[in-house]
Coordinates of C-alpha atoms in Angstrom, one line a residue:
X1 CA -0.1 -0.2 0.5
X2 CA 1.4 3.7 -1.2
X3 CA 2.1 5.9 1.3
X4 CA -0.3 9.1 1.5
X5 CA 1.0 12.2 -0.2
X6 CA 1.3 13.7 3.6
X7 CA 1.5 11.0 6.0
X8 CA 1.1 11.8 9.4
X9 CA 3.9 10.2 12.4
X10 CA 5.0 11.0 15.7
X11 CA 8.9 12.4 15.1
X12 CA 10.1 10.7 18.1
X13 CA 8.9 7.7 16.5
X14 CA 12.4 6.8 14.8
X15 CA 11.5 3.4 13.6
X16 CA 8.2 4.5 12.3
X17 CA 9.9 7.5 10.2
X18 CA 12.7 4.9 8.7
X19 CA 10.0 3.0 7.5
X20 CA 8.5 5.6 5.9
X21 CA 11.6 6.8 4.2
X22 CA 11.5 2.6 3.0
X23 CA 8.4 3.0 1.8
X24 CA 8.5 6.2 -0.3
X25 CA 11.9 4.8 -2.2
X26 CA 11.0 1.8 -2.7
X27 CA 7.7 3.0 -4.7
X28 CA 9.3 5.9 -6.1
X29 CA 7.9 5.4 -9.7
X30 CA 4.3 4.9 -7.9
X31 CA 3.9 7.5 -6.1
X32 CA 5.2 10.1 -8.6
X33 CA 2.4 8.7 -10.8
X34 CA 0.2 9.2 -7.6
X35 CA 1.8 12.5 -7.1
X36 CA 1.1 13.7 -10.7
X37 CA -2.5 12.3 -10.8
X38 CA -3.4 14.6 -7.6
X39 CA -2.0 17.6 -8.7
X40 CA -3.9 17.6 -12.1
X41 CA -7.0 16.0 -10.8
X42 CA -6.9 19.2 -8.8
X43 CA -5.9 21.7 -10.5
X44 CA -6.6 20.7 -14.7
X45 CA -9.5 23.1 -14.2
X46 CA -7.1 26.1 -13.5
X47 CA -6.8 29.2 -16.0
X48 CA -3.2 28.1 -16.5
X49 CA -3.7 24.5 -17.4
X50 CA -6.9 24.4 -19.1
X51 CA -5.0 26.6 -21.9
X52 CA -2.8 23.1 -22.3
X53 CA -5.3 20.1 -21.3
X54 CA -8.7 21.5 -22.4
X55 CA -9.9 21.0 -18.8
X56 CA -8.8 17.0 -19.1
X57 CA -6.3 15.4 -16.5
X58 CA -4.3 12.7 -18.7
X59 CA -1.3 12.1 -16.9
X60 CA -0.3 11.1 -20.9
X61 CA -0.9 14.5 -22.4
X62 CA 0.8 16.1 -19.8
X63 CA 4.1 16.5 -21.3
X64 CA 2.6 16.4 -24.7
X65 CA 0.8 19.5 -24.3
X66 CA 2.0 21.5 -21.0
X67 CA 5.2 23.2 -21.9
X68 CA 8.4 23.6 -19.9
X69 CA 8.8 27.4 -18.5
X70 CA 11.1 29.4 -16.7
X71 CA 10.4 32.4 -14.0
X72 CA 9.6 35.0 -16.5
X73 CA 6.8 32.7 -18.2
X74 CA 5.1 32.4 -15.1
X75 CA 5.8 35.6 -13.5
X76 CA 2.5 37.3 -15.0
X77 CA 0.6 34.7 -13.5
X78 CA 1.7 35.1 -10.0
X79 CA 1.4 39.2 -10.3
X80 CA -1.8 38.5 -11.4
X81 CA -2.5 36.7 -7.9
X82 CA -0.7 39.4 -5.9
X83 CA -2.8 42.2 -7.5
X84 CA -6.0 40.4 -6.1
X85 CA -6.8 37.7 -9.1
X86 CA -8.2 34.7 -7.4
X87 CA -5.9 31.8 -6.9
X88 CA -7.8 29.6 -9.6
X89 CA -5.8 31.1 -12.2
X90 CA -3.0 28.8 -11.3
X91 CA -4.2 26.6 -8.2
X92 CA -7.6 25.1 -7.0
X93 CA -6.2 25.5 -3.7
X94 CA -6.3 29.0 -2.0
X95 CA -2.8 30.3 -2.4
X96 CA -2.1 31.9 1.3
X97 CA 1.2 33.3 0.5
X98 CA 3.9 34.3 -2.0
X99 CA 7.6 33.0 -0.9
X100 CA 10.4 35.2 -2.1
X101 CA 13.5 33.7 -3.4
X102 CA 16.9 35.0 -1.6
X103 CA 17.2 37.1 -4.9
X104 CA 20.8 37.2 -5.4
X105 CA 21.2 35.8 -8.9
X106 CA 20.7 39.4 -10.4
X107 CA 17.7 41.4 -10.3
X108 CA 14.5 41.3 -7.9
X109 CA 13.3 38.4 -5.6
X110 CA 11.0 35.7 -7.3
X111 CA 7.7 35.1 -6.0
X112 CA 6.1 31.4 -5.4
X113 CA 3.0 30.7 -4.5
X114 CA 2.3 28.8 -1.2
X115 CA -0.8 27.1 0.7
X116 CA -2.0 26.3 4.0
X117 CA -1.0 22.2 2.8
X118 CA 2.4 22.7 1.9
X119 CA 3.2 23.9 5.4
X120 CA 2.1 20.8 6.0
X121 CA 4.0 19.4 3.8
X122 CA 7.0 21.1 4.8
X123 CA 6.6 19.9 8.6
X124 CA 6.3 16.1 7.4
X125 CA 9.7 17.2 5.7
X126 CA 11.9 18.7 8.8
X127 CA 10.5 15.3 11.0
X128 CA 11.8 13.0 8.2
X129 CA 15.2 14.8 9.2
X130 CA 15.2 13.6 12.5
X131 CA 15.1 9.3 12.6
X132 CA 17.7 10.0 9.8
X133 CA 20.2 12.1 12.2
X134 CA 19.5 9.7 14.8
X135 CA 20.3 6.4 13.0
X136 CA 23.9 7.6 12.5
X137 CA 24.4 10.1 15.7
X138 CA 23.6 9.0 19.1
X139 CA 22.4 11.0 22.2
X140 CA 20.4 13.6 20.7
X141 CA 17.6 13.7 22.8
X142 CA 20.1 14.2 25.7
X143 CA 20.6 17.5 25.1
X144 CA 19.7 20.9 22.8
X145 CA 20.7 22.5 19.4
X146 CA 22.0 25.7 19.2
X147 CA 20.5 26.9 15.8
X148 CA 20.9 30.5 14.3
X149 CA 17.8 30.7 12.8
X150 CA 16.2 34.1 11.6
X151 CA 13.0 36.0 10.1
X152 CA 12.8 38.9 8.0
X153 CA 9.4 41.3 8.0
X154 CA 7.1 40.6 5.3
X155 CA 5.9 42.6 2.6
X156 CA 2.6 43.2 1.4
X157 CA 1.8 42.8 -2.1
X158 CA -1.0 45.2 -3.5
X159 CA -3.8 42.7 -2.7
X160 CA -2.9 42.4 1.0
X161 CA -1.4 38.6 0.4
X162 CA 2.0 38.3 2.2
X163 CA 5.2 37.8 0.6
X164 CA 8.2 36.6 2.7
X165 CA 10.7 34.0 2.4
X166 CA 10.3 30.2 2.6
X167 CA 11.9 29.9 6.0
X168 CA 10.7 32.9 7.7
X169 CA 6.9 31.5 6.5
X170 CA 7.4 28.7 8.3
X171 CA 9.3 30.1 11.3
X172 CA 6.0 32.4 11.8
X173 CA 3.6 29.6 11.0
X174 CA 1.4 27.8 13.4
X175 CA 3.0 24.5 12.4
X176 CA 6.4 25.6 14.0
X177 CA 5.1 27.8 16.7
X178 CA 2.7 25.1 18.0
X179 CA 4.9 22.2 16.9
X180 CA 4.4 19.0 19.3
X181 CA 7.2 18.6 21.7
X182 CA 10.1 16.9 20.3
X183 CA 13.1 15.4 22.6
X184 CA 15.3 15.5 19.5
X185 CA 14.7 19.3 18.5
X186 CA 15.1 21.4 21.4
X187 CA 17.0 24.7 20.5
X188 CA 18.9 26.7 23.1
X189 CA 16.8 30.1 21.7
X190 CA 13.3 30.6 22.4
X191 CA 10.9 31.1 19.8
X192 CA 10.4 34.7 20.5
X193 CA 14.5 35.2 19.8
X194 CA 13.9 33.5 16.4
X195 CA 11.0 35.7 15.6
X196 CA 12.7 38.7 16.2
X197 CA 12.5 41.2 13.2
X198 CA 15.9 42.8 14.0
X199 CA 18.2 40.3 13.1
X200 CA 21.2 42.2 14.9
X201 CA 19.2 42.0 18.1
X202 CA 18.2 38.5 17.6
X203 CA 21.9 37.1 16.5
X204 CA 23.1 38.3 20.3
X205 CA 20.2 36.8 22.3
X206 CA 20.5 33.6 20.2
X207 CA 24.7 33.4 20.5
X208 CA 24.2 34.7 24.4
X209 CA 21.3 32.1 25.4
X210 CA 23.9 29.5 23.2
X211 CA 26.7 30.2 25.5
X212 CA 24.7 30.1 28.9
X213 CA 23.4 26.6 27.8
X214 CA 26.9 25.5 26.5
X215 CA 27.1 22.2 28.6
X216 CA 23.6 21.2 27.1
X217 CA 24.3 22.1 23.2
X218 CA 24.8 18.5 21.7
X219 CA 25.0 20.1 17.7
X220 CA 25.3 24.1 16.6
X221 CA 24.3 25.3 13.1
X222 CA 22.7 27.7 10.9
X223 CA 20.8 26.9 7.1
X224 CA 23.9 27.9 5.0
X225 CA 27.7 27.8 5.9
X226 CA 28.2 31.4 5.5
X227 CA 25.3 32.4 7.8
X228 CA 27.4 30.2 10.5
X229 CA 30.5 31.5 9.6
X230 CA 29.0 35.5 9.8
X231 CA 28.0 34.3 13.4
X232 CA 31.1 33.6 14.3
X233 CA 32.4 36.7 12.9
X234 CA 29.6 38.5 15.4
X235 CA 31.4 36.8 17.9
X236 CA 34.3 38.3 17.5
X237 CA 33.1 41.5 17.3
X238 CA 30.6 41.4 20.4
X239 CA 32.1 38.5 22.7
X240 CA 33.6 41.0 25.7
X241 CA 30.0 42.1 26.0
X242 CA 28.6 38.7 25.7
X243 CA 31.1 37.7 28.7
X244 CA 29.9 41.1 30.5
X245 CA 26.2 40.0 30.2
X246 CA 26.7 36.6 31.8
X247 CA 28.9 37.4 34.4
X248 CA 26.2 40.0 35.6
X249 CA 23.1 38.4 35.2
X250 CA 21.8 41.2 33.0
X251 CA 21.2 41.6 29.2
X252 CA 22.8 44.4 27.4
X253 CA 20.4 47.9 27.2
X254 CA 20.9 47.9 23.4
X255 CA 18.3 44.8 23.4
X256 CA 15.0 46.8 23.3
X257 CA 12.9 44.2 21.3
X258 CA 10.5 43.5 24.3
X259 CA 9.7 39.7 24.0
X260 CA 13.5 39.3 22.8
X261 CA 14.6 40.9 25.7
X262 CA 12.0 39.3 28.3
X263 CA 13.0 36.0 26.5
X264 CA 16.9 36.1 27.0
X265 CA 16.4 37.3 30.7
X266 CA 14.5 34.1 31.9
X267 CA 17.3 32.2 30.2
X268 CA 20.3 34.4 31.8
X269 CA 18.4 34.4 35.1
X270 CA 21.3 35.3 37.7
X271 CA 25.3 36.3 37.4
X272 CA 27.7 33.6 36.3
X273 CA 31.0 34.8 36.5
X274 CA 32.5 31.5 36.7
X275 CA 30.9 31.2 33.3
X276 CA 31.9 34.3 31.6
X277 CA 35.5 33.7 33.1
X278 CA 35.7 30.3 31.5
X279 CA 34.2 31.5 28.2
X280 CA 36.6 34.7 28.1
X281 CA 39.4 32.5 28.4
X282 CA 38.5 30.7 25.4
X283 CA 38.0 33.9 23.7
X284 CA 41.2 35.4 24.5
X285 CA 43.0 32.5 23.0
X286 CA 46.1 33.7 20.4
X287 CA 44.0 31.5 18.0
X288 CA 40.5 30.9 17.3
X289 CA 41.1 27.0 15.8
X290 CA 39.0 25.1 17.0
X291 CA 36.7 28.1 18.8
X292 CA 33.6 25.9 17.9
X293 CA 34.4 22.8 20.2
X294 CA 36.5 24.6 22.7
X295 CA 33.0 26.8 23.1
X296 CA 30.5 23.9 23.2
X297 CA 32.1 20.9 24.1
X298 CA 29.5 18.3 23.4
X299 CA 28.8 19.1 20.4
X300 CA 28.6 16.4 18.1
X301 CA 28.6 18.1 14.7
X302 CA 28.2 21.6 12.7
X303 CA 24.7 21.5 10.6
X304 CA 25.0 23.7 7.4
X305 CA 24.6 23.5 3.7
X306 CA 28.1 23.0 2.4
X307 CA 26.9 22.2 -1.3
X308 CA 27.2 24.5 -4.2
X309 CA 28.6 27.6 -3.8
X310 CA 28.9 26.8 -0.1
X311 CA 31.7 24.5 -0.5
X312 CA 34.0 27.1 -0.6
X313 CA 33.5 28.0 3.1
X314 CA 34.6 24.2 4.0
X315 CA 38.4 25.1 4.9
X316 CA 37.2 28.0 7.0
X317 CA 34.7 25.9 8.7
X318 CA 37.3 23.6 9.3
X319 CA 39.5 25.6 11.0
X320 CA 37.1 26.5 13.5
X321 CA 35.2 23.4 14.0
X322 CA 38.1 21.5 16.0
X323 CA 37.3 18.6 13.9
X324 CA 33.7 18.5 14.6
X325 CA 31.8 17.0 11.1
X326 CA 30.1 19.4 8.8
X327 CA 26.5 17.8 8.1
X328 CA 24.2 18.9 5.1
X329 CA 20.9 17.1 6.3
X330 CA 18.7 18.8 3.6
X331 CA 18.2 20.1 -0.3
X332 CA 15.1 22.7 -0.3
X333 CA 13.9 25.8 -2.2
X334 CA 11.1 28.6 -2.1
X335 CA 9.6 26.5 -5.2
X336 CA 9.4 23.3 -3.4
X337 CA 11.6 21.0 -0.6
X338 CA 13.3 18.4 -2.5
X339 CA 15.2 16.0 -0.9
X340 CA 17.1 14.8 2.5
X341 CA 20.5 13.5 3.1
X342 CA 20.3 9.6 3.8
X343 CA 24.2 9.6 4.8
X344 CA 24.8 12.6 6.8
X345 CA 28.3 11.7 7.9
X346 CA 29.2 11.9 4.5
X347 CA 32.5 14.1 3.8
X348 CA 31.3 17.8 2.1
X349 CA 32.2 16.9 -1.5
X350 CA 30.4 13.5 -1.2
X351 CA 27.3 15.0 0.1
X352 CA 24.3 13.9 -2.0
X353 CA 20.3 14.3 -1.5
X354 CA 18.0 11.6 -2.0
X355 CA 14.7 13.5 -3.8
X356 CA 11.3 12.3 -1.9
X357 CA 8.8 11.6 -4.5
X358 CA 5.9 12.7 -2.7
X359 CA 7.2 16.3 -2.4
X360 CA 6.2 17.2 -6.1
X361 CA 6.5 15.6 -9.6
X362 CA 9.9 15.8 -10.7
X363 CA 11.5 15.6 -14.0
X364 CA 14.9 16.2 -15.4
X365 CA 16.4 17.8 -18.5
X366 CA 19.8 16.4 -19.3
X367 CA 22.8 18.1 -19.6
X368 CA 25.7 17.7 -21.4
X369 CA 28.9 18.7 -19.8
X370 CA 30.6 21.2 -22.2
X371 CA 33.8 21.0 -24.3
X372 CA 35.6 23.3 -26.2
X373 CA 33.8 23.6 -29.4
X374 CA 30.3 22.0 -28.2
X375 CA 27.3 24.5 -28.2
X376 CA 25.5 24.2 -25.0
X377 CA 21.9 24.9 -24.9
X378 CA 20.6 24.6 -21.5
X379 CA 18.2 27.0 -21.7
X380 CA 20.8 29.9 -21.6
X381 CA 20.6 32.3 -25.0
X382 CA 23.1 31.3 -27.1
X383 CA 23.3 32.3 -30.3
X384 CA 25.5 29.1 -31.6
X385 CA 22.3 26.9 -30.3
X386 CA 19.8 25.6 -33.2
X387 CA 16.1 25.9 -32.2
X388 CA 16.5 22.0 -32.9
X389 CA 18.8 21.8 -30.3
X390 CA 17.0 24.1 -27.9
X391 CA 13.8 21.4 -28.7
X392 CA 15.6 18.6 -28.2
X393 CA 16.9 19.8 -24.7
X394 CA 13.6 20.4 -23.5
X395 CA 12.9 16.7 -23.9
X396 CA 12.7 15.6 -20.0
X397 CA 13.5 12.5 -17.8
X398 CA 11.5 10.5 -15.0
X399 CA 12.6 10.6 -11.6
X400 CA 13.4 6.6 -11.9
X401 CA 14.6 7.2 -15.3
X402 CA 18.1 9.2 -14.6
X403 CA 21.8 7.7 -15.2
X404 CA 24.2 7.3 -13.0
X405 CA 27.0 9.7 -13.3
X406 CA 24.7 12.1 -16.0
X407 CA 24.1 15.8 -15.3
X408 CA 20.3 17.2 -15.5
X409 CA 18.7 20.3 -14.7
X410 CA 15.4 20.1 -12.2
X411 CA 12.3 20.7 -13.4
X412 CA 9.2 20.5 -11.0
X413 CA 5.4 20.0 -11.0
X414 CA 4.2 21.4 -7.4
X415 CA 0.9 21.0 -5.7
X416 CA 0.8 25.1 -5.1
X417 CA 0.7 26.2 -8.7
X418 CA 3.9 25.7 -10.7
X419 CA 3.8 23.1 -13.5
X420 CA 7.0 21.8 -15.4
X421 CA 9.0 24.6 -13.5
X422 CA 12.8 24.9 -14.4
X423 CA 14.4 25.1 -10.9
X424 CA 17.8 26.0 -12.1
X425 CA 19.7 23.6 -10.4
X426 CA 22.2 21.5 -12.1
X427 CA 22.5 18.2 -10.1
X428 CA 24.7 14.9 -10.8
X429 CA 23.3 11.2 -10.2
X430 CA 25.4 9.8 -7.7
X431 CA 23.9 6.7 -7.0
X432 CA 20.2 5.1 -6.0
X433 CA 18.8 4.6 -2.6
X434 CA 16.3 1.5 -3.4
X435 CA 14.5 3.1 -6.5
X436 CA 14.9 6.8 -5.6
X437 CA 18.1 8.5 -7.6
X438 CA 20.5 10.2 -5.0
X439 CA 21.9 13.6 -6.4
X440 CA 24.8 15.9 -5.9
X441 CA 23.9 19.6 -6.3
X442 CA 26.8 20.9 -8.7
X443 CA 25.9 24.4 -9.5
X444 CA 23.4 27.1 -10.6
X445 CA 22.4 27.3 -14.2
X446 CA 22.4 31.3 -14.7
X447 CA 25.5 32.1 -12.1
X448 CA 28.3 32.7 -14.7
X449 CA 30.9 35.0 -15.8
X450 CA 30.9 35.8 -19.4
X451 CA 33.1 38.4 -21.5
X452 CA 33.3 36.6 -25.2
X453 CA 32.3 33.5 -26.1
X454 CA 33.4 32.2 -22.6
X455 CA 30.7 31.3 -19.9
X456 CA 32.2 30.1 -16.6
X457 CA 29.8 28.7 -14.3
X458 CA 29.6 28.9 -10.3
X459 CA 31.8 25.1 -10.4
X460 CA 34.3 26.3 -12.7
X461 CA 34.9 29.5 -11.0
X462 CA 34.7 27.9 -7.3
X463 CA 37.6 25.1 -8.8
X464 CA 39.7 27.9 -9.8
X465 CA 39.5 29.8 -6.5
X466 CA 40.2 26.7 -4.5
X467 CA 43.4 25.9 -6.7
X468 CA 44.4 29.3 -6.3
X469 CA 43.8 30.3 -2.5
X470 CA 46.3 27.0 -2.0
X471 CA 49.3 29.7 -2.7
X472 CA 48.0 31.6 0.2
X473 CA 47.9 28.6 2.7
X474 CA 51.9 28.6 3.4
X475 CA 51.4 32.4 4.3
X476 CA 48.7 31.5 7.1
X477 CA 46.2 33.1 5.3
X478 CA 42.2 32.2 5.1
X479 CA 40.3 32.9 2.1
X480 CA 36.7 33.6 4.3
X481 CA 34.5 35.3 0.9
X482 CA 34.6 36.0 -2.9
X483 CA 32.5 37.0 -5.4
X484 CA 33.3 38.0 -8.9
X485 CA 32.0 40.2 -12.0
X486 CA 32.9 40.8 -15.6
X487 CA 34.2 44.0 -16.3
X488 CA 33.6 45.2 -19.5
X489 CA 34.6 49.3 -19.2
X490 CA 37.8 48.8 -20.9
X491 CA 38.5 46.8 -24.2
X492 CA 38.9 43.9 -23.8
X493 CA 37.1 43.5 -21.4
X494 CA 38.5 41.1 -18.0
X495 CA 37.3 39.3 -14.9
X496 CA 37.6 40.8 -11.1
X497 CA 37.7 38.7 -8.3
X498 CA 37.1 40.2 -4.8
X499 CA 38.4 38.3 -2.1
X500 CA 38.2 39.0 1.4
X501 CA 41.5 37.4 3.5
X502 CA 42.3 37.2 6.9
X503 CA 45.3 35.6 9.1
X504 CA 44.9 32.2 11.0
X505 CA 46.0 34.1 13.9
X506 CA 44.0 36.7 15.5
X507 CA 45.9 39.5 13.4
X508 CA 44.1 41.7 11.2
X509 CA 46.7 43.3 9.5
X510 CA 47.5 41.5 6.2
X511 CA 50.5 41.7 4.4
X512 CA 50.2 40.4 0.7
X513 CA 53.5 39.3 -1.4
X514 CA 52.6 41.1 -4.9
X515 CA 54.4 38.1 -6.6
X516 CA 52.1 35.5 -5.0
X517 CA 49.2 37.4 -5.6
X518 CA 49.7 37.3 -9.5
X519 CA 50.4 33.8 -9.6
X520 CA 47.1 33.4 -7.5
X521 CA 45.6 35.7 -10.8
X522 CA 47.3 33.0 -13.1
X523 CA 46.1 30.1 -11.4
X524 CA 42.9 31.1 -11.5
X525 CA 43.0 31.4 -15.3
X526 CA 44.9 28.0 -15.5
X527 CA 41.8 26.4 -14.0
X528 CA 39.5 28.0 -16.0
X529 CA 37.8 26.0 -19.2
X530 CA 39.2 25.9 -22.9
X531 CA 37.1 28.6 -24.2
X532 CA 37.9 31.1 -21.2
X533 CA 41.6 30.1 -22.3
X534 CA 41.4 30.4 -26.0
X535 CA 40.0 33.7 -25.7
X536 CA 42.6 35.0 -23.4
X537 CA 45.8 33.3 -25.6
X538 CA 44.5 33.0 -29.0
X539 CA 41.7 35.5 -29.6
X540 CA 43.0 38.4 -27.1
X541 CA 39.2 39.2 -26.6
X542 CA 39.4 38.9 -22.5
X543 CA 42.1 40.8 -20.5
X544 CA 44.2 39.7 -17.8
X545 CA 42.2 38.7 -14.4
X546 CA 42.6 40.8 -11.5
X547 CA 42.4 40.1 -7.9
X548 CA 40.9 43.0 -5.7
X549 CA 41.6 42.5 -2.0
X550 CA 39.3 44.0 0.2
X551 CA 39.5 44.9 4.0
X552 CA 37.8 43.2 6.5
X553 CA 34.2 43.0 6.6
X554 CA 33.5 44.6 3.0
X555 CA 31.1 41.4 2.3
X556 CA 29.2 42.1 5.8
X557 CA 28.6 45.4 3.9
X558 CA 27.6 43.6 0.7
X559 CA 25.4 41.7 2.5
X560 CA 23.6 44.4 4.2
X561 CA 23.1 46.0 1.1
X562 CA 21.2 43.1 -0.4
X563 CA 19.1 42.8 2.9
X564 CA 18.0 46.3 2.5
X565 CA 16.8 45.6 -1.4
X566 CA 14.5 42.5 -0.1
X567 CA 17.3 39.5 0.6
X568 CA 16.7 37.5 3.4
X569 CA 19.2 37.0 6.2
X570 CA 18.4 33.6 6.9
X571 CA 18.6 33.0 3.1
X572 CA 21.4 35.0 1.7
X573 CA 24.0 33.4 0.2
X574 CA 27.1 35.6 -1.2
X575 CA 26.4 35.9 -5.2
X576 CA 29.5 34.5 -7.0
X577 CA 28.9 36.9 -9.9
X578 CA 27.5 40.4 -9.0
X579 CA 26.0 42.9 -11.6
X580 CA 24.9 45.7 -9.7
X581 CA 26.6 48.9 -10.0
X582 CA 25.7 49.5 -6.6
X583 CA 27.3 46.1 -5.2
X584 CA 30.2 46.8 -7.2
X585 CA 30.5 50.1 -5.8
X586 CA 30.3 48.9 -2.2
X587 CA 33.3 46.4 -2.6
X588 CA 35.4 48.8 -4.9
X589 CA 34.9 51.0 -2.1
X590 CA 37.0 48.9 0.6
X591 CA 39.8 47.5 -1.9
X592 CA 43.5 47.4 -0.2
X593 CA 44.8 45.7 -2.7
X594 CA 44.7 45.1 -6.9
X595 CA 46.8 42.5 -8.7
X596 CA 46.7 41.4 -12.2
X597 CA 47.9 38.1 -13.6
X598 CA 51.5 38.7 -15.7
X599 CA 51.0 35.5 -17.9
X600 CA 48.5 34.2 -20.1
X601 CA 47.1 30.9 -19.8
X602 CA 47.9 27.5 -21.8
X603 CA 45.5 27.0 -24.8
X604 CA 45.9 24.0 -27.3
X605 CA 42.7 23.8 -30.3
X606 CA 40.4 21.0 -29.6
X607 CA 40.9 17.6 -31.2
X608 CA 38.5 14.8 -31.5
X609 CA 39.7 11.9 -31.0
X610 CA 39.8 9.1 -33.6
X611 CA 39.5 5.7 -32.9

């Protein structure tokens, strides 16, 4: 018998939770067919679907008649709902809010439809994370989790419909606030602090609560690796004040949010000078290497997303972690929650997610890994792609039919009104759990640098930067952030990388060796693909790559700017390619050193192998 679309179970019952996962993955094909039938049965009469299906919900006609779409294709429908038209434009269920994307890939945040039922689906998803973690880590019910969770004030659309980030939606929902007791998921931060809209006050109080309860903390984390490292930076700036609060038993006067102040005061409760002195001793250490393990000695792991662009934070996290495992538990987005990491103890570079077949109807666009003279048409505008090639690339593969080692772009049909929607994530199949495939997140489809015919994606840029920063290791430097942009203000244009460095010791003074930095520029270029190197060496259509070193805190200023433009603190990810002139000005105003590649990278003409 197939599981219900949203099975109900007690999250304290690990055995039943694991059985549910086995049932879902064993019957992946049947569950997917059931999902599609339910979505079409309910929504065939919507304006959007009826235009293609004439009110019928035959699964066989779905792929033939309903097109694969991008956000720009569905944006007019979502905007009509935001402006007050009824939900049945795209969904038979009432759309209760719009979920905003992080908006860091350029332009304004996208808006995705959501329903009350979708909150139940997310709750089910979160509950399934618990039995998986308990399978690999003992004793999680013997303490608490210090998770840094934040909300962002929502905005109101012209119709009065709320638009907010997906995690803000969940944390403010009754599903989270009135959640049943779960002994495996007790947080050090009271809900009032998580729900504080002032991110600085919330961060301060969450860290204060975590330090006061340090002996109870079994795991620490945030949504993204970047957010967790931002918390460590916050500790560097505020540890003396935090220790003073712990010693006196009183929270600082600038914590003015009433709910937040009352909640943290209850946790602080009384003066504890011994604890304050102990923590101060750790902060006063010459090096902060292993600071997480030293501050929270019972911690078993750090839970953060370190896949995709977050992978560049792994060395810095490992420096601070004291040997704690870095665990990525889930794969999700504003559009839909997708999959769970069934092997959470895997090394970060081996993390793969098993897509749960009851979350949505999944399809996959095959993606060819590009070579020198081979045009890649993965939906990106490219003059070298013919219409026939574009059409061929839009033929999708079902969830159970993907092939090991192959690359795909994820396409989803959701319960909330998205049909054959291109998420823009490129995934690689790494294995199977029963009948359900496991995917490694590779990169976002549209995050690229381009000057001429070159197209550098997020994965390629990360690999090149990773090679270059190895030159900095002997000097004791950590690359803590980077981004890039294509500078076309001169001819030829060139790639610009902004790097923020710090020393492994507590010393903000960075003394850079010009020769080493120029070698870093050359190493990045040598590590980029053949098209880039041809443009640089043969065509002279790209100028020497430039690295600009920015002073400490420059990327904090970039995030503050993004938040002011509508991004969410909780979902923020440093964009690996920036196009905003304001963002570039923010970083340029903090540049302390500029270096260029002094050599052109090697390149040889592409040759077809003959047998």
